[in-house]
């Protein structure tokens, strides 16, 4: 029984599934894509923590349901060479599948070993979902780059969907050095949840009508978008109190970057030379004679400046230093309006004048040769350009009580939560080890069956030879 899969649809499905399926997984079955065909055609991939399904309605016209596992790498290799409109797929016994494709006008087929469907893990069922504004996916993509990448900070390797304020739901991420808060549409969630970051959620081609929902135990979150269904385990923990980190009020200095200047900075910042030997440092200077960002190789060297000629600014003169990479990523995410308080206070970015709930908080680098002249007067009168250098790698961290608590400040509940995370990880590792043992046993059984078949074939051959009369 052959299944015909449209090549264009299969290509799109594999692009998304490859964000989750690991071809080199320690569990061989997790390097495969499960294909199910009945009333619809579904392709599913998982790494046990997250599951992705791509569904095609009306593409499976088979007399009876079909399910098979196919290695992801085999499908990727097939798509690189095939030229026809469809891919043929046909099970061949319990442990093989035949893939057929058109190359140079001829049908080419290849036989690929595949594990039994019994090895496929039991996956969580999709939760009941409710429609939500599609800009939620855009906000999640904007927030992903600002989440922590440190394995030791598991809770911060996430996107926080905050529904604590009924009138203003938010999408939040932080890595302890910067914080992004995006004003989202109404989220149909009973409680705030911590959503692990993933390559799939950051994928720009994940579009369509969006629905979300959590299961009854609130252990998993389901997101549907177009033909995609995404299920992920939620992080069980306490997210930092991000609201206390955002400065209140308006800054002493306001900077509104034009699109032209923002695009110039995004392109030019990587090419600026190191600042005083620190490759990460960048200086923003707002004064009566103009606004610019600059670096200098030494304190006495001339500046390498980028003038912000079409941007608008007002307030007090100020010079502030920060990470060039962090500032560039904030610009890439769309932040154009910035409030500056002083040289040692966070830089606060906004998306637009109307959206006061969305913000980006960036911690500064400490100044070496004195603070910026934040209170020397308004931008209107003339002023001389100060010579200020920056000490890189000494960033002002987020307040410890909110984002990065020290061991001395950790309460008993924090210790209990930490112990719980350790225990949960150990249980998952044990489950993984048991699954590996089960796979090894199944592999041994298959080898034993194959060996028995070979022995029976040899015996049958010997019997035929004996029956031949010379």
mmCIF file of C-alpha atoms in Angstrom, residues 48-443:
data_model
loop_
_atom_site.group_PDB
_atom_site.id
_atom_site.type_symbol
_atom_site.label_atom_id
_atom_site.label_comp_id
_atom_site.label_asym_id
_atom_site.label_seq_id
_atom_site.Cartn_x
_atom_site.Cartn_y
_atom_site.Cartn_z
ATOM 1 C CA UNK A 48 10.188 14.170 24.503
ATOM 2 C CA UNK A 49 10.093 17.754 25.860
ATOM 3 C CA UNK A 50 8.348 19.211 22.817
ATOM 4 C CA UNK A 51 6.262 17.697 20.029
ATOM 5 C CA UNK A 52 5.443 19.149 16.607
ATOM 6 C CA UNK A 53 2.802 17.873 14.179
ATOM 7 C CA UNK A 54 2.197 19.060 10.613
ATOM 8 C CA UNK A 55 -1.233 18.079 9.278
ATOM 9 C CA UNK A 56 -2.523 18.008 5.707
ATOM 10 C CA UNK A 57 -6.272 17.639 5.246
ATOM 11 C CA UNK A 58 -7.485 15.647 2.232
ATOM 12 C CA UNK A 59 -4.114 14.260 1.109
ATOM 13 C CA UNK A 60 -4.506 10.669 2.319
ATOM 14 C CA UNK A 61 -6.692 8.457 0.110
ATOM 15 C CA UNK A 62 -5.857 4.962 1.358
ATOM 16 C CA UNK A 63 -8.154 1.954 1.850
ATOM 17 C CA UNK A 64 -6.945 1.630 5.456
ATOM 18 C CA UNK A 65 -4.882 3.711 7.920
ATOM 19 C CA UNK A 66 -1.101 3.646 7.595
ATOM 20 C CA UNK A 67 1.597 4.564 10.125
ATOM 21 C CA UNK A 68 5.356 4.368 9.662
ATOM 22 C CA UNK A 69 8.591 5.839 11.051
ATOM 23 C CA UNK A 70 11.088 7.385 8.625
ATOM 24 C CA UNK A 71 14.532 8.805 9.523
ATOM 25 C CA UNK A 72 14.595 12.601 9.260
ATOM 26 C CA UNK A 73 17.942 12.552 7.427
ATOM 27 C CA UNK A 74 16.533 10.168 4.783
ATOM 28 C CA UNK A 75 13.651 12.544 4.066
ATOM 29 C CA UNK A 76 16.010 15.531 3.901
ATOM 30 C CA UNK A 77 18.318 13.679 1.510
ATOM 31 C CA UNK A 78 15.394 12.605 -0.661
ATOM 32 C CA UNK A 79 14.069 16.173 -0.971
ATOM 33 C CA UNK A 80 17.458 17.406 -2.213
ATOM 34 C CA UNK A 81 17.425 15.125 -5.265
ATOM 35 C CA UNK A 82 13.779 14.557 -6.179
ATOM 36 C CA UNK A 83 12.139 16.504 -9.004
ATOM 37 C CA UNK A 84 8.633 15.070 -9.182
ATOM 38 C CA UNK A 85 5.510 16.518 -7.557
ATOM 39 C CA UNK A 86 5.126 13.638 -5.081
ATOM 40 C CA UNK A 87 7.127 11.285 -2.888
ATOM 41 C CA UNK A 88 6.103 7.627 -2.707
ATOM 42 C CA UNK A 89 6.196 5.887 0.642
ATOM 43 C CA UNK A 90 5.472 2.182 1.173
ATOM 44 C CA UNK A 91 6.074 -0.013 4.265
ATOM 45 C CA UNK A 92 8.111 -3.155 3.528
ATOM 46 C CA UNK A 93 7.653 -5.547 6.401
ATOM 47 C CA UNK A 94 8.055 -4.623 10.061
ATOM 48 C CA UNK A 95 11.474 -3.003 9.893
ATOM 49 C CA UNK A 96 11.819 -1.381 6.446
ATOM 50 C CA UNK A 97 10.213 1.338 4.369
ATOM 51 C CA UNK A 98 10.588 2.057 0.637
ATOM 52 C CA UNK A 99 10.876 5.692 -0.486
ATOM 53 C CA UNK A 100 10.352 6.517 -4.140
ATOM 54 C CA UNK A 101 10.984 9.765 -6.016
ATOM 55 C CA UNK A 102 11.353 10.997 -9.594
ATOM 56 C CA UNK A 103 14.903 11.897 -10.678
ATOM 57 C CA UNK A 104 15.607 12.861 -14.288
ATOM 58 C CA UNK A 105 12.183 11.617 -15.345
ATOM 59 C CA UNK A 106 12.751 8.160 -13.849
ATOM 60 C CA UNK A 107 11.291 6.704 -10.666
ATOM 61 C CA UNK A 108 14.040 5.872 -8.180
ATOM 62 C CA UNK A 109 13.404 3.970 -4.968
ATOM 63 C CA UNK A 110 15.453 3.212 -1.889
ATOM 64 C CA UNK A 111 14.859 0.739 0.938
ATOM 65 C CA UNK A 112 15.508 2.157 4.436
ATOM 66 C CA UNK A 113 15.559 0.315 7.787
ATOM 67 C CA UNK A 114 13.127 1.741 10.322
ATOM 68 C CA UNK A 115 12.246 0.908 13.954
ATOM 69 C CA UNK A 116 8.978 -0.628 15.014
ATOM 70 C CA UNK A 117 6.047 1.625 15.898
ATOM 71 C CA UNK A 118 6.099 0.017 19.348
ATOM 72 C CA UNK A 119 9.242 2.029 20.090
ATOM 73 C CA UNK A 120 7.531 5.374 19.484
ATOM 74 C CA UNK A 121 7.054 7.136 22.837
ATOM 75 C CA UNK A 122 3.657 7.943 24.311
ATOM 76 C CA UNK A 123 3.178 11.669 23.678
ATOM 77 C CA UNK A 124 0.912 14.145 25.501
ATOM 78 C CA UNK A 125 -2.451 14.851 23.942
ATOM 79 C CA UNK A 126 -3.105 18.362 22.574
ATOM 80 C CA UNK A 127 -4.937 20.587 25.040
ATOM 81 C CA UNK A 128 -8.171 22.385 24.268
ATOM 82 C CA UNK A 129 -7.177 25.657 22.625
ATOM 83 C CA UNK A 130 -8.757 29.103 22.249
ATOM 84 C CA UNK A 131 -8.101 31.617 19.443
ATOM 85 C CA UNK A 132 -5.702 34.453 20.206
ATOM 86 C CA UNK A 133 -4.299 37.375 18.222
ATOM 87 C CA UNK A 134 -1.627 36.135 15.786
ATOM 88 C CA UNK A 135 0.790 38.845 16.973
ATOM 89 C CA UNK A 136 1.487 36.574 19.960
ATOM 90 C CA UNK A 137 3.869 34.550 17.761
ATOM 91 C CA UNK A 138 5.609 37.745 16.643
ATOM 92 C CA UNK A 139 6.063 38.810 20.267
ATOM 93 C CA UNK A 140 7.462 35.409 21.204
ATOM 94 C CA UNK A 141 9.948 35.617 18.318
ATOM 95 C CA UNK A 142 10.947 39.122 19.459
ATOM 96 C CA UNK A 143 11.467 37.930 23.039
ATOM 97 C CA UNK A 144 13.451 34.727 22.335
ATOM 98 C CA UNK A 145 16.854 36.443 21.714
ATOM 99 C CA UNK A 146 16.717 38.096 25.149
ATOM 100 C CA UNK A 147 16.188 34.905 27.163
ATOM 101 C CA UNK A 148 19.135 33.329 28.977
ATOM 102 C CA UNK A 149 21.209 30.644 27.246
ATOM 103 C CA UNK A 150 22.868 29.414 30.461
ATOM 104 C CA UNK A 151 21.873 25.877 31.457
ATOM 105 C CA UNK A 152 22.358 26.802 35.114
ATOM 106 C CA UNK A 153 19.518 29.342 34.855
ATOM 107 C CA UNK A 154 16.777 27.047 33.672
ATOM 108 C CA UNK A 155 13.931 29.338 34.703
ATOM 109 C CA UNK A 156 15.357 32.176 32.597
ATOM 110 C CA UNK A 157 15.739 29.962 29.508
ATOM 111 C CA UNK A 158 12.137 30.772 28.780
ATOM 112 C CA UNK A 159 9.382 33.111 27.690
ATOM 113 C CA UNK A 160 7.059 34.197 30.494
ATOM 114 C CA UNK A 161 3.404 34.621 29.524
ATOM 115 C CA UNK A 162 2.170 36.974 32.231
ATOM 116 C CA UNK A 163 -1.593 37.220 32.833
ATOM 117 C CA UNK A 164 -1.408 38.661 36.355
ATOM 118 C CA UNK A 165 -2.950 41.957 35.184
ATOM 119 C CA UNK A 166 -6.277 41.263 33.444
ATOM 120 C CA UNK A 167 -6.141 44.469 31.407
ATOM 121 C CA UNK A 168 -2.570 44.003 30.194
ATOM 122 C CA UNK A 169 -1.124 40.574 29.420
ATOM 123 C CA UNK A 170 2.588 40.462 28.625
ATOM 124 C CA UNK A 171 5.294 38.386 26.940
ATOM 125 C CA UNK A 172 8.495 38.609 29.013
ATOM 126 C CA UNK A 173 12.101 37.386 28.707
ATOM 127 C CA UNK A 174 15.371 38.202 30.484
ATOM 128 C CA UNK A 175 18.905 36.880 30.861
ATOM 129 C CA UNK A 176 19.753 38.926 33.955
ATOM 130 C CA UNK A 177 21.479 41.714 31.959
ATOM 131 C CA UNK A 178 18.518 42.890 29.930
ATOM 132 C CA UNK A 179 14.773 42.560 30.112
ATOM 133 C CA UNK A 180 12.129 42.636 27.383
ATOM 134 C CA UNK A 181 8.432 43.126 28.115
ATOM 135 C CA UNK A 182 5.947 43.119 25.225
ATOM 136 C CA UNK A 183 2.323 44.120 25.568
ATOM 137 C CA UNK A 184 0.388 41.168 24.179
ATOM 138 C CA UNK A 185 -3.210 40.655 23.219
ATOM 139 C CA UNK A 186 -5.507 38.937 25.692
ATOM 140 C CA UNK A 187 -4.182 35.466 26.488
ATOM 141 C CA UNK A 188 -6.837 32.810 27.279
ATOM 142 C CA UNK A 189 -4.866 31.372 30.211
ATOM 143 C CA UNK A 190 -6.046 30.924 33.788
ATOM 144 C CA UNK A 191 -2.532 31.472 35.183
ATOM 145 C CA UNK A 192 0.811 32.811 34.026
ATOM 146 C CA UNK A 193 3.087 30.130 32.533
ATOM 147 C CA UNK A 194 6.827 29.740 31.840
ATOM 148 C CA UNK A 195 7.330 28.588 28.256
ATOM 149 C CA UNK A 196 10.755 27.108 27.339
ATOM 150 C CA UNK A 197 12.477 28.787 24.409
ATOM 151 C CA UNK A 198 12.909 26.717 21.266
ATOM 152 C CA UNK A 199 14.109 27.036 17.684
ATOM 153 C CA UNK A 200 10.621 26.139 16.502
ATOM 154 C CA UNK A 201 8.963 29.088 18.274
ATOM 155 C CA UNK A 202 11.661 31.411 16.897
ATOM 156 C CA UNK A 203 10.999 30.153 13.335
ATOM 157 C CA UNK A 204 9.797 33.007 11.119
ATOM 158 C CA UNK A 205 7.657 30.701 8.930
ATOM 159 C CA UNK A 206 5.399 29.711 11.821
ATOM 160 C CA UNK A 207 2.321 31.693 10.789
ATOM 161 C CA UNK A 208 -1.436 31.380 10.488
ATOM 162 C CA UNK A 209 -4.410 31.599 12.796
ATOM 163 C CA UNK A 210 -3.167 31.019 16.347
ATOM 164 C CA UNK A 211 -4.809 29.175 19.233
ATOM 165 C CA UNK A 212 -3.321 28.318 22.623
ATOM 166 C CA UNK A 213 -4.316 26.402 25.736
ATOM 167 C CA UNK A 214 -2.941 24.398 28.659
ATOM 168 C CA UNK A 215 -3.884 20.871 29.701
ATOM 169 C CA UNK A 216 -5.896 20.198 32.851
ATOM 170 C CA UNK A 217 -2.783 19.654 34.973
ATOM 171 C CA UNK A 218 -1.112 22.762 33.462
ATOM 172 C CA UNK A 219 2.007 20.762 32.664
ATOM 173 C CA UNK A 220 1.914 21.341 28.900
ATOM 174 C CA UNK A 221 1.003 24.202 26.595
ATOM 175 C CA UNK A 222 -0.468 23.651 23.121
ATOM 176 C CA UNK A 223 -0.072 26.206 20.316
ATOM 177 C CA UNK A 224 -1.705 25.721 16.925
ATOM 178 C CA UNK A 225 -0.826 27.894 13.921
ATOM 179 C CA UNK A 226 -2.052 27.001 10.453
ATOM 180 C CA UNK A 227 -1.196 23.315 9.806
ATOM 181 C CA UNK A 228 1.105 23.168 12.867
ATOM 182 C CA UNK A 229 0.387 21.843 16.350
ATOM 183 C CA UNK A 230 3.101 22.455 18.948
ATOM 184 C CA UNK A 231 3.042 20.888 22.430
ATOM 185 C CA UNK A 232 5.705 21.708 25.009
ATOM 186 C CA UNK A 233 6.241 20.921 28.655
ATOM 187 C CA UNK A 234 6.060 24.051 30.800
ATOM 188 C CA UNK A 235 8.788 24.987 33.267
ATOM 189 C CA UNK A 236 7.655 24.425 36.838
ATOM 190 C CA UNK A 237 9.213 27.277 38.807
ATOM 191 C CA UNK A 238 8.903 30.874 39.974
ATOM 192 C CA UNK A 239 9.717 33.593 37.463
ATOM 193 C CA UNK A 240 11.569 36.672 38.808
ATOM 194 C CA UNK A 241 9.578 39.768 39.705
ATOM 195 C CA UNK A 242 10.446 41.626 36.515
ATOM 196 C CA UNK A 243 8.142 44.581 37.259
ATOM 197 C CA UNK A 244 10.464 45.912 39.967
ATOM 198 C CA UNK A 245 13.327 46.169 37.475
ATOM 199 C CA UNK A 246 11.585 48.617 35.121
ATOM 200 C CA UNK A 247 12.359 52.240 36.148
ATOM 201 C CA UNK A 248 9.294 54.353 36.795
ATOM 202 C CA UNK A 249 8.753 57.811 35.366
ATOM 203 C CA UNK A 250 10.303 59.486 32.362
ATOM 204 C CA UNK A 251 14.051 59.734 31.832
ATOM 205 C CA UNK A 252 16.068 62.964 31.975
ATOM 206 C CA UNK A 253 16.909 62.479 28.304
ATOM 207 C CA UNK A 254 14.766 61.098 25.482
ATOM 208 C CA UNK A 255 16.090 59.742 22.197
ATOM 209 C CA UNK A 256 13.808 58.868 19.273
ATOM 210 C CA UNK A 257 15.786 57.001 16.625
ATOM 211 C CA UNK A 258 14.672 57.370 13.039
ATOM 212 C CA UNK A 259 14.376 54.248 10.911
ATOM 213 C CA UNK A 260 17.318 55.449 8.808
ATOM 214 C CA UNK A 261 19.590 55.840 11.834
ATOM 215 C CA UNK A 262 18.413 52.561 13.355
ATOM 216 C CA UNK A 263 19.190 50.642 10.152
ATOM 217 C CA UNK A 264 22.573 52.391 9.942
ATOM 218 C CA UNK A 265 23.429 51.346 13.497
ATOM 219 C CA UNK A 266 22.365 47.740 12.914
ATOM 220 C CA UNK A 267 24.691 47.524 9.917
ATOM 221 C CA UNK A 268 27.613 49.592 11.246
ATOM 222 C CA UNK A 269 27.934 48.588 14.925
ATOM 223 C CA UNK A 270 29.657 45.214 14.240
ATOM 224 C CA UNK A 271 32.361 47.020 12.247
ATOM 225 C CA UNK A 272 33.295 49.577 14.919
ATOM 226 C CA UNK A 273 36.746 48.985 16.435
ATOM 227 C CA UNK A 274 37.074 47.875 20.082
ATOM 228 C CA UNK A 275 36.598 50.517 22.766
ATOM 229 C CA UNK A 276 39.708 50.840 24.960
ATOM 230 C CA UNK A 277 40.558 47.201 24.359
ATOM 231 C CA UNK A 278 37.047 45.986 25.202
ATOM 232 C CA UNK A 279 35.351 44.634 22.064
ATOM 233 C CA UNK A 280 31.882 44.659 23.619
ATOM 234 C CA UNK A 281 31.663 48.299 24.726
ATOM 235 C CA UNK A 282 29.792 51.087 22.935
ATOM 236 C CA UNK A 283 29.125 54.688 24.016
ATOM 237 C CA UNK A 284 25.971 56.713 23.402
ATOM 238 C CA UNK A 285 26.490 60.466 23.685
ATOM 239 C CA UNK A 286 23.581 62.937 23.561
ATOM 240 C CA UNK A 287 24.664 66.614 23.642
ATOM 241 C CA UNK A 288 23.679 69.964 22.116
ATOM 242 C CA UNK A 289 25.937 69.462 19.118
ATOM 243 C CA UNK A 290 24.326 66.154 18.210
ATOM 244 C CA UNK A 291 23.682 62.552 19.177
ATOM 245 C CA UNK A 292 26.123 59.809 18.266
ATOM 246 C CA UNK A 293 27.451 56.424 19.234
ATOM 247 C CA UNK A 294 31.196 55.915 19.277
ATOM 248 C CA UNK A 295 34.217 53.896 20.355
ATOM 249 C CA UNK A 296 37.880 54.863 20.717
ATOM 250 C CA UNK A 297 40.855 52.500 20.772
ATOM 251 C CA UNK A 298 42.431 54.444 23.671
ATOM 252 C CA UNK A 299 41.306 57.346 25.845
ATOM 253 C CA UNK A 300 43.497 59.734 23.839
ATOM 254 C CA UNK A 301 42.585 58.345 20.418
ATOM 255 C CA UNK A 302 40.071 60.014 18.121
ATOM 256 C CA UNK A 303 36.518 58.731 18.090
ATOM 257 C CA UNK A 304 35.036 56.308 15.597
ATOM 258 C CA UNK A 305 31.583 57.851 15.565
ATOM 259 C CA UNK A 306 28.236 57.174 13.956
ATOM 260 C CA UNK A 307 26.241 60.406 13.875
ATOM 261 C CA UNK A 308 22.479 60.108 14.378
ATOM 262 C CA UNK A 309 21.615 62.923 12.004
ATOM 263 C CA UNK A 310 17.888 62.282 11.488
ATOM 264 C CA UNK A 311 16.970 61.243 15.043
ATOM 265 C CA UNK A 312 15.319 63.488 17.631
ATOM 266 C CA UNK A 313 16.445 63.999 21.228
ATOM 267 C CA UNK A 314 15.708 66.275 24.183
ATOM 268 C CA UNK A 315 16.530 66.715 27.860
ATOM 269 C CA UNK A 316 19.864 66.727 29.700
ATOM 270 C CA UNK A 317 23.280 66.013 28.192
ATOM 271 C CA UNK A 318 24.323 62.456 28.922
ATOM 272 C CA UNK A 319 27.002 59.898 28.042
ATOM 273 C CA UNK A 320 26.256 56.233 28.753
ATOM 274 C CA UNK A 321 28.013 52.972 27.887
ATOM 275 C CA UNK A 322 26.506 49.570 27.194
ATOM 276 C CA UNK A 323 27.065 46.315 25.315
ATOM 277 C CA UNK A 324 27.087 46.869 21.568
ATOM 278 C CA UNK A 325 25.619 43.432 20.863
ATOM 279 C CA UNK A 326 22.777 43.945 23.335
ATOM 280 C CA UNK A 327 21.966 47.398 21.936
ATOM 281 C CA UNK A 328 22.020 46.103 18.355
ATOM 282 C CA UNK A 329 19.665 43.230 19.237
ATOM 283 C CA UNK A 330 17.274 45.735 20.860
ATOM 284 C CA UNK A 331 17.255 47.738 17.626
ATOM 285 C CA UNK A 332 16.694 44.574 15.583
ATOM 286 C CA UNK A 333 13.691 43.751 17.790
ATOM 287 C CA UNK A 334 12.115 47.089 16.834
ATOM 288 C CA UNK A 335 12.836 49.356 19.821
ATOM 289 C CA UNK A 336 13.306 52.961 18.672
ATOM 290 C CA UNK A 337 12.418 55.217 21.629
ATOM 291 C CA UNK A 338 14.837 55.355 24.570
ATOM 292 C CA UNK A 339 14.684 57.028 27.987
ATOM 293 C CA UNK A 340 18.039 57.761 29.652
ATOM 294 C CA UNK A 341 18.203 58.547 33.378
ATOM 295 C CA UNK A 342 21.949 58.782 34.112
ATOM 296 C CA UNK A 343 25.202 57.006 33.276
ATOM 297 C CA UNK A 344 24.622 54.267 35.873
ATOM 298 C CA UNK A 345 20.899 53.643 35.421
ATOM 299 C CA UNK A 346 19.240 51.289 32.946
ATOM 300 C CA UNK A 347 18.467 52.396 29.413
ATOM 301 C CA UNK A 348 14.725 51.912 28.782
ATOM 302 C CA UNK A 349 13.495 51.330 25.238
ATOM 303 C CA UNK A 350 9.962 51.563 23.868
ATOM 304 C CA UNK A 351 8.359 50.355 20.666
ATOM 305 C CA UNK A 352 6.116 53.369 20.150
ATOM 306 C CA UNK A 353 4.844 56.436 22.063
ATOM 307 C CA UNK A 354 1.397 54.830 22.394
ATOM 308 C CA UNK A 355 2.609 51.495 23.786
ATOM 309 C CA UNK A 356 3.860 52.348 27.275
ATOM 310 C CA UNK A 357 3.474 48.763 28.487
ATOM 311 C CA UNK A 358 6.141 47.322 26.164
ATOM 312 C CA UNK A 359 9.701 48.068 27.232
ATOM 313 C CA UNK A 360 13.294 46.922 26.916
ATOM 314 C CA UNK A 361 15.595 47.431 29.915
ATOM 315 C CA UNK A 362 19.352 47.382 29.193
ATOM 316 C CA UNK A 363 21.887 47.602 32.014
ATOM 317 C CA UNK A 364 24.818 50.023 31.438
ATOM 318 C CA UNK A 365 28.563 49.503 31.579
ATOM 319 C CA UNK A 366 30.323 51.426 34.340
ATOM 320 C CA UNK A 367 32.247 54.584 33.481
ATOM 321 C CA UNK A 368 35.927 54.907 34.407
ATOM 322 C CA UNK A 369 36.843 58.584 34.024
ATOM 323 C CA UNK A 370 33.821 60.017 35.744
ATOM 324 C CA UNK A 371 30.080 60.077 35.248
ATOM 325 C CA UNK A 372 28.359 61.607 32.273
ATOM 326 C CA UNK A 373 27.260 65.233 32.720
ATOM 327 C CA UNK A 374 23.648 64.276 33.286
ATOM 328 C CA UNK A 375 22.789 67.444 35.239
ATOM 329 C CA UNK A 376 24.988 70.044 33.544
ATOM 330 C CA UNK A 377 22.099 71.514 31.602
ATOM 331 C CA UNK A 378 19.616 70.925 28.828
ATOM 332 C CA UNK A 379 20.586 69.803 25.367
ATOM 333 C CA UNK A 380 19.753 73.261 23.995
ATOM 334 C CA UNK A 381 22.860 75.232 25.203
ATOM 335 C CA UNK A 382 26.293 74.430 23.801
ATOM 336 C CA UNK A 383 28.610 72.109 25.666
ATOM 337 C CA UNK A 384 32.020 70.593 25.084
ATOM 338 C CA UNK A 385 32.512 66.928 24.265
ATOM 339 C CA UNK A 386 33.791 64.994 27.305
ATOM 340 C CA UNK A 387 36.487 62.356 27.102
ATOM 341 C CA UNK A 388 34.944 59.363 28.774
ATOM 342 C CA UNK A 389 36.195 55.815 28.637
ATOM 343 C CA UNK A 390 34.374 52.676 29.608
ATOM 344 C CA UNK A 391 35.426 49.691 31.579
ATOM 345 C CA UNK A 392 34.126 46.672 29.643
ATOM 346 C CA UNK A 393 32.963 43.422 31.145
ATOM 347 C CA UNK A 394 31.733 45.164 34.322
ATOM 348 C CA UNK A 395 28.083 45.543 33.554
ATOM 349 C CA UNK A 396 25.634 46.713 36.145
ATOM 350 C CA UNK A 397 23.519 43.624 36.710
ATOM 351 C CA UNK A 398 19.822 43.570 37.316
ATOM 352 C CA UNK A 399 18.927 44.065 41.002
ATOM 353 C CA UNK A 400 19.927 40.903 42.794
ATOM 354 C CA UNK A 401 16.706 40.638 44.727
ATOM 355 C CA UNK A 402 14.734 40.390 41.487
ATOM 356 C CA UNK A 403 16.692 38.663 38.722
ATOM 357 C CA UNK A 404 19.857 37.077 40.078
ATOM 358 C CA UNK A 405 19.516 36.347 43.822
ATOM 359 C CA UNK A 406 22.666 35.433 45.740
ATOM 360 C CA UNK A 407 22.818 32.183 47.767
ATOM 361 C CA UNK A 408 22.644 34.191 51.022
ATOM 362 C CA UNK A 409 19.377 35.799 49.931
ATOM 363 C CA UNK A 410 17.721 32.586 48.804
ATOM 364 C CA UNK A 411 14.790 31.659 50.992
ATOM 365 C CA UNK A 412 13.808 28.163 52.032
ATOM 366 C CA UNK A 413 11.198 27.989 49.297
ATOM 367 C CA UNK A 414 13.846 28.729 46.665
ATOM 368 C CA UNK A 415 15.945 25.842 48.015
ATOM 369 C CA UNK A 416 12.944 23.520 47.893
ATOM 370 C CA UNK A 417 12.228 24.558 44.288
ATOM 371 C CA UNK A 418 15.873 24.033 43.362
ATOM 372 C CA UNK A 419 15.826 20.562 44.932
ATOM 373 C CA UNK A 420 12.597 19.811 43.070
ATOM 374 C CA UNK A 421 14.184 20.796 39.736
ATOM 375 C CA UNK A 422 17.143 18.504 40.457
ATOM 376 C CA UNK A 423 14.834 15.619 41.365
ATOM 377 C CA UNK A 424 12.672 16.172 38.269
ATOM 378 C CA UNK A 425 15.751 16.149 36.053
ATOM 379 C CA UNK A 426 16.928 12.919 37.666
ATOM 380 C CA UNK A 427 13.540 11.269 37.054
ATOM 381 C CA UNK A 428 13.623 12.317 33.385
ATOM 382 C CA UNK A 429 17.137 10.945 33.036
ATOM 383 C CA UNK A 430 16.002 7.674 34.601
ATOM 384 C CA UNK A 431 13.064 7.464 32.179
ATOM 385 C CA UNK A 432 15.437 8.110 29.295
ATOM 386 C CA UNK A 433 17.777 5.361 30.521
ATOM 387 C CA UNK A 434 14.865 2.902 30.813
ATOM 388 C CA UNK A 435 13.777 3.764 27.287
ATOM 389 C CA UNK A 436 17.319 3.099 26.055
ATOM 390 C CA UNK A 437 17.273 -0.296 27.805
ATOM 391 C CA UNK A 438 13.920 -1.119 26.187
ATOM 392 C CA UNK A 439 15.278 -0.135 22.778
ATOM 393 C CA UNK A 440 18.358 -2.319 23.334
ATOM 394 C CA UNK A 441 16.126 -5.274 24.258
ATOM 395 C CA UNK A 442 13.973 -4.737 21.138
ATOM 396 C CA UNK A 443 17.103 -4.520 19.008
#
